[in-house]
Tab-separated table of C-alpha atoms in Angstrom:
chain	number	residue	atom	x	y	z
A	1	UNK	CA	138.742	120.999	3.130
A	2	UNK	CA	135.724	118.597	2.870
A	3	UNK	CA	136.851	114.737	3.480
A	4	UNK	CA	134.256	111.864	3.013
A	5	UNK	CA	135.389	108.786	4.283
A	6	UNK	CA	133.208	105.423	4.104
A	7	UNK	CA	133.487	102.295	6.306
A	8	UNK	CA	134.122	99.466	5.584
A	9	UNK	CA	135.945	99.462	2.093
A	10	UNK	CA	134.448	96.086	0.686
A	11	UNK	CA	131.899	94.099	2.994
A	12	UNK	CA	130.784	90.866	1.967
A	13	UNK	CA	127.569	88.842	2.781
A	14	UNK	CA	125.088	86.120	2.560
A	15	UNK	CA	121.469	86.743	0.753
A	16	UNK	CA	119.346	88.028	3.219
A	17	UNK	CA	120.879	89.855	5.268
A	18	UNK	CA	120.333	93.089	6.484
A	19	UNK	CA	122.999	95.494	6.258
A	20	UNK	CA	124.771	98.938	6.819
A	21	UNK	CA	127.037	101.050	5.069
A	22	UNK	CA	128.527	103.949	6.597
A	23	UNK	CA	129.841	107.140	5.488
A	24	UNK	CA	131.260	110.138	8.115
A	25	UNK	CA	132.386	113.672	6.311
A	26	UNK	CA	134.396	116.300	8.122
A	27	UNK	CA	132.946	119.537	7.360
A	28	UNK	CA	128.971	119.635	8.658
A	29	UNK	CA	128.523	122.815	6.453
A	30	UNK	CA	126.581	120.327	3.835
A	31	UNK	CA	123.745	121.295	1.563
A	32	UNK	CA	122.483	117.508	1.131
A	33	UNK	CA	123.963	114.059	1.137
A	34	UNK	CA	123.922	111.524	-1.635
A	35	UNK	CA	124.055	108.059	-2.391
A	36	UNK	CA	124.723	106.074	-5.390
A	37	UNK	CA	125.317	102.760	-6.566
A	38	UNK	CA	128.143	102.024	-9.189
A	39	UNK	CA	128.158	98.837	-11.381
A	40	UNK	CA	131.681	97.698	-12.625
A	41	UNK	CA	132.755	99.576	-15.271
A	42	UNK	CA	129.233	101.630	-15.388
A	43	UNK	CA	128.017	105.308	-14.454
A	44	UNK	CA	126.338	106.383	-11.277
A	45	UNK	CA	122.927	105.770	-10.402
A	46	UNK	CA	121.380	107.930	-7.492
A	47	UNK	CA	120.054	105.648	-4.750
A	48	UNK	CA	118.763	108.617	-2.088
A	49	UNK	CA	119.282	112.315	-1.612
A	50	UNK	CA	119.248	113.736	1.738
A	51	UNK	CA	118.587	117.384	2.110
A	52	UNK	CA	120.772	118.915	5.004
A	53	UNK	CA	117.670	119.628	6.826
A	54	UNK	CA	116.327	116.209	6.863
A	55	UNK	CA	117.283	113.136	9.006
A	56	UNK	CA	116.645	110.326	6.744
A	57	UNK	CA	114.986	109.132	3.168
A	58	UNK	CA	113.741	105.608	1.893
A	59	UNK	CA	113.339	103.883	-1.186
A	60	UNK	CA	112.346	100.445	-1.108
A	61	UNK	CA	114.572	98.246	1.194
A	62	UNK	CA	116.969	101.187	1.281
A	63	UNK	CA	117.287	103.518	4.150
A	64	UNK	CA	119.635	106.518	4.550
A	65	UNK	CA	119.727	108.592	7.393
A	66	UNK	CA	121.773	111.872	8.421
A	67	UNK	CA	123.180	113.274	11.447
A	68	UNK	CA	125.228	116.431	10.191
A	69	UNK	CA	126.194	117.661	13.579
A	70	UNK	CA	128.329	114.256	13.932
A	71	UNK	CA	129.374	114.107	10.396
A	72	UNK	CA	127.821	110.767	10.027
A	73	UNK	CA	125.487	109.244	7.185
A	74	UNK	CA	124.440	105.612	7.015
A	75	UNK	CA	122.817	103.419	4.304
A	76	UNK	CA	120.494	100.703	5.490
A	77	UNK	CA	120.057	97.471	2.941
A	78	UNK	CA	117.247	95.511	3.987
A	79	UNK	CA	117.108	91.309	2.628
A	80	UNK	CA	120.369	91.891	0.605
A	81	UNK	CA	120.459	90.361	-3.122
A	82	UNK	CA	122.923	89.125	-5.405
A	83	UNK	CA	121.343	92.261	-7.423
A	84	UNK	CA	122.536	94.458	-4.751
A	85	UNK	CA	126.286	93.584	-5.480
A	86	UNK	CA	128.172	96.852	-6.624
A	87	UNK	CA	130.110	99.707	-4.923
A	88	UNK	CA	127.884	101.933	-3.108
A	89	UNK	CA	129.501	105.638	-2.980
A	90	UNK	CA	128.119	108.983	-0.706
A	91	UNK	CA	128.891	112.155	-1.516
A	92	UNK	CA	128.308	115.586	-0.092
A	93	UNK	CA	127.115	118.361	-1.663
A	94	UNK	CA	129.283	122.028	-0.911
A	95	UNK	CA	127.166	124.592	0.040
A	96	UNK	CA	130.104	127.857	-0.247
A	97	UNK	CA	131.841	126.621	-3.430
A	98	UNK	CA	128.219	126.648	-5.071
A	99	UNK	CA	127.309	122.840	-5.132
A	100	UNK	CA	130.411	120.633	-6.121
A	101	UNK	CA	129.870	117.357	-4.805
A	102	UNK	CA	132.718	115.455	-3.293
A	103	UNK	CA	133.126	111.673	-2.737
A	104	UNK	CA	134.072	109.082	-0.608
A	105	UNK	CA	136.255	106.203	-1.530
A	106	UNK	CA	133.087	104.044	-1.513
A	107	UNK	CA	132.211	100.705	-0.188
A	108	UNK	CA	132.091	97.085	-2.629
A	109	UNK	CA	129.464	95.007	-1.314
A	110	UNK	CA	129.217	91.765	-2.714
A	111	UNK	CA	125.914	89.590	-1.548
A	112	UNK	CA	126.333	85.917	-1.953
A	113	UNK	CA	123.401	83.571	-3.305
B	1	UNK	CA	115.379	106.911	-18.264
B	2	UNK	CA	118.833	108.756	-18.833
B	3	UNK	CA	118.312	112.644	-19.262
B	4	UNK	CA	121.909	113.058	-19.755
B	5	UNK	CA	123.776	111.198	-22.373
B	6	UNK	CA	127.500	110.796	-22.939
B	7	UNK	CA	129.006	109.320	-26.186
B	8	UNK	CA	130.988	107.508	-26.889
B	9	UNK	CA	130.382	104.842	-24.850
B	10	UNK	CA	133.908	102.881	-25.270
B	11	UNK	CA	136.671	104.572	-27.415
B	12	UNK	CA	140.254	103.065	-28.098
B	13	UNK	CA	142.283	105.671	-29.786
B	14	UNK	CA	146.094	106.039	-30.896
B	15	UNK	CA	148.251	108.710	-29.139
B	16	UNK	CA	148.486	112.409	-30.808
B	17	UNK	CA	144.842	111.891	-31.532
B	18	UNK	CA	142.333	114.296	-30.391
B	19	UNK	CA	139.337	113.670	-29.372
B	20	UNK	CA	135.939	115.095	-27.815
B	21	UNK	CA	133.780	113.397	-25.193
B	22	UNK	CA	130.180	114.567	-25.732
B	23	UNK	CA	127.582	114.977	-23.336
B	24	UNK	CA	124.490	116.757	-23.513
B	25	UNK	CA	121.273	116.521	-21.008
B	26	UNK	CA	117.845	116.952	-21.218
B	27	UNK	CA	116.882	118.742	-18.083
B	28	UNK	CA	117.883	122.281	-18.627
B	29	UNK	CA	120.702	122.098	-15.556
B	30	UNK	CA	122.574	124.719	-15.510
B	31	UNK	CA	125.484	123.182	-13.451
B	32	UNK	CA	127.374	120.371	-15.426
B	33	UNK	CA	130.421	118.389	-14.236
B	34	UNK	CA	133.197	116.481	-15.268
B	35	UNK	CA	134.277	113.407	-12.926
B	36	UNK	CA	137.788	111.144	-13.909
B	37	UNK	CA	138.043	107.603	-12.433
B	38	UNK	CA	140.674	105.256	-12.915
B	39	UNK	CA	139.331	101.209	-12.524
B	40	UNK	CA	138.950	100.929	-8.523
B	41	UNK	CA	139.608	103.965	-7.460
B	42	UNK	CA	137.985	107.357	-6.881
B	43	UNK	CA	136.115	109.975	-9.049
B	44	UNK	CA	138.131	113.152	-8.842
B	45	UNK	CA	136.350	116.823	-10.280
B	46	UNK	CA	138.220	117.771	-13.145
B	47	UNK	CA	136.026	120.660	-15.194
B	48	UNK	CA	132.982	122.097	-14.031
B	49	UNK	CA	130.586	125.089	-15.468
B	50	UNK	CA	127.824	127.056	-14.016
B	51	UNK	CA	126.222	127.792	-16.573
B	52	UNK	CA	126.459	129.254	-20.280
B	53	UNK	CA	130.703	130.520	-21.285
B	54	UNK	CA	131.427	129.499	-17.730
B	55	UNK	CA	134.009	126.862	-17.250
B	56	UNK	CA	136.108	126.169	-14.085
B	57	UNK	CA	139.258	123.353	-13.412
B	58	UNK	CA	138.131	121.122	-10.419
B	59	UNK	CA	140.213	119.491	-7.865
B	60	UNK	CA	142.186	117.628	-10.228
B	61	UNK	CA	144.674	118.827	-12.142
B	62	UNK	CA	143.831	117.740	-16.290
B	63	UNK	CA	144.979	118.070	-19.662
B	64	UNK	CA	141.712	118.495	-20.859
B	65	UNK	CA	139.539	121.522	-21.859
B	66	UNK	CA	136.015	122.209	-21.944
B	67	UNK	CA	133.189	124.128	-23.419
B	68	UNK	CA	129.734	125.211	-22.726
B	69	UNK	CA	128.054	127.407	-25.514
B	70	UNK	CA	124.619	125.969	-25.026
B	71	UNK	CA	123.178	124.904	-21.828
B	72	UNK	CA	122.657	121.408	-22.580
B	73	UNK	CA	126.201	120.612	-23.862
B	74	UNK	CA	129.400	119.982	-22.126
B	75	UNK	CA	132.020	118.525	-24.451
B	76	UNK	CA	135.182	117.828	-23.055
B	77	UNK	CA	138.693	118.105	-25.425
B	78	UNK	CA	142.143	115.940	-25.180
B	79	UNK	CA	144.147	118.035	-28.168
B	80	UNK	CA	146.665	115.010	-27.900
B	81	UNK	CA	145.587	111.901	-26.179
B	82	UNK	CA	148.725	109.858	-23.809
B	83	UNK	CA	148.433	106.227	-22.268
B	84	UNK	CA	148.318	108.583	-19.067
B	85	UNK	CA	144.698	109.589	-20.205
B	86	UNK	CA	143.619	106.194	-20.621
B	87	UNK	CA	140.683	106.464	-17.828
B	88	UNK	CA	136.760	107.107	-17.624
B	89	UNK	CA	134.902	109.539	-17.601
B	90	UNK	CA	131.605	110.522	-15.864
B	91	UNK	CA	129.691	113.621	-17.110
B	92	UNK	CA	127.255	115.205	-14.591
B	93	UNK	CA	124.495	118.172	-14.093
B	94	UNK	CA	122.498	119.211	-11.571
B	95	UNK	CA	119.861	121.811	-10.123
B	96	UNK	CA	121.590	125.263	-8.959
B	97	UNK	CA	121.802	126.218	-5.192
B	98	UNK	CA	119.317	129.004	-4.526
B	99	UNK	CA	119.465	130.813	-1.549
B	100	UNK	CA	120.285	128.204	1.218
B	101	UNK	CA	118.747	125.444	-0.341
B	102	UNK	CA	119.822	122.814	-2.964
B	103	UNK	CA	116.888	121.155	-4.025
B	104	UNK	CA	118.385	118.927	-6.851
B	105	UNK	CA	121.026	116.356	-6.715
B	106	UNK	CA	123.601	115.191	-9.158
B	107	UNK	CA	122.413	112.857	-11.934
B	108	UNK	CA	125.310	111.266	-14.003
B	109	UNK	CA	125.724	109.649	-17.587
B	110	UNK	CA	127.014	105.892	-18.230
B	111	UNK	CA	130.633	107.288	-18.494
B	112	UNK	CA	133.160	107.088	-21.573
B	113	UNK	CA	135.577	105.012	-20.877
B	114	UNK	CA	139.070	105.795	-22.536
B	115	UNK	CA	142.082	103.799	-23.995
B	116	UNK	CA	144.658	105.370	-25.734
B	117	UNK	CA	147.114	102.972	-27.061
């Protein structure tokens, strides 16, 4: 059975900074890899998508990359914001139940002005 | 700008009550998904359909039904709404997986998010 697990749960720091969020799943049989951000109390908006055959995708100051031999996806946040505050979740896409995507716990950043 | 809608947005309702969640999107997906998350935790799969009179329970076990007579609508049903239910919910959709290769990902709504009194 698929786990995601991300590291670390909640991560705080000062404006500026450049970060990095990481995310490790257990089964490598992955179709692609996706991140979102999550606002309190608020839907899911997707950040990146990672196909399995690719090794990384950026948007911005944000840069995701993939290694699905290890099990291992990271998010890069370049000159964090206040704006950037919210929980940042990755999920994997199934490839032999036909696409369900499962989650990690995600992580709560919080950048400080 | 949102191609898949859910309404309500916020809905307090007494218990017995039933209610529908609505959500309908725009993009002609013909996978659609049904995500529960309590405040600070995670999103656990409760209904998902691949397409037209095909509806499936996820990985979490729910009191709810669901529909899907037209492509671009996914309602989901509590015939008698508990405390227990009080929660949100996150609709979903995304591209199929042809051959070996998922092209699309997952694109969610703002949520519903659910008190029952």
């Amino acid at each position: 059975k698929q786990e995601v697990t991300q590291i670390p749960a909640a991560l705080s720091v000062p404006e500026g900074e450049n970060l990095v969020l990481n995310c490790s799943f257990t089964d490598s049989a992955i179709y692609n890899l996706q991140w979102f951000r999550q606002d309190p109390g608020k839907g899911l908006t997707s950040l990146l998508l990672i196909q399995s055959s690719q090794r990384e995708q950026t948007s911005g100051r944000l840069n995701a990359s993939l290694d699905k031999s290890s099990g291992r996806s990271t998010l890069y946040i370049a000159a964090s914001q206040p704006g950037d505050s919210a929980t940042y979740l990755c999920a994997v896409r199934e490839g032999n139940q036909g696409g369900k995507l499962i989650f990690g716990q995600g992580t709560e950043l919080s950048v400080k002005p | 700008e949102a191609d898949i809608y859910q309404t309500p947005r916020y809905l307090v309702i007494g218990t017995g009550k039933k209610i529908t969640l609505e959500c309908s999107q725009t993009m002609g997906h013909d996978k659609m998904y049904w995500y529960q998350q309590d405040p600070g935790m995670e999103l656990h799969l409760i209904h998902y359909s691949y397409g037209v009179n095909s509806t499936e329970k996820g990985d979490l076990s729910s009191e709810s039904t669901v529909s899907r007579i037209r492509t671009e609508h996914f309602p989901l049903t509590l015939e008698s709404a508990r405390p227990s239910h009080t929660s949100q919910y996150l609709c979903a959709s995304s591209e199929g997986v042809t051959g070996l290769i998922a092209n699309y990902g997952y694109t969610f709504g703002s949520g519903t998010r659910l008190t029952v009194v």
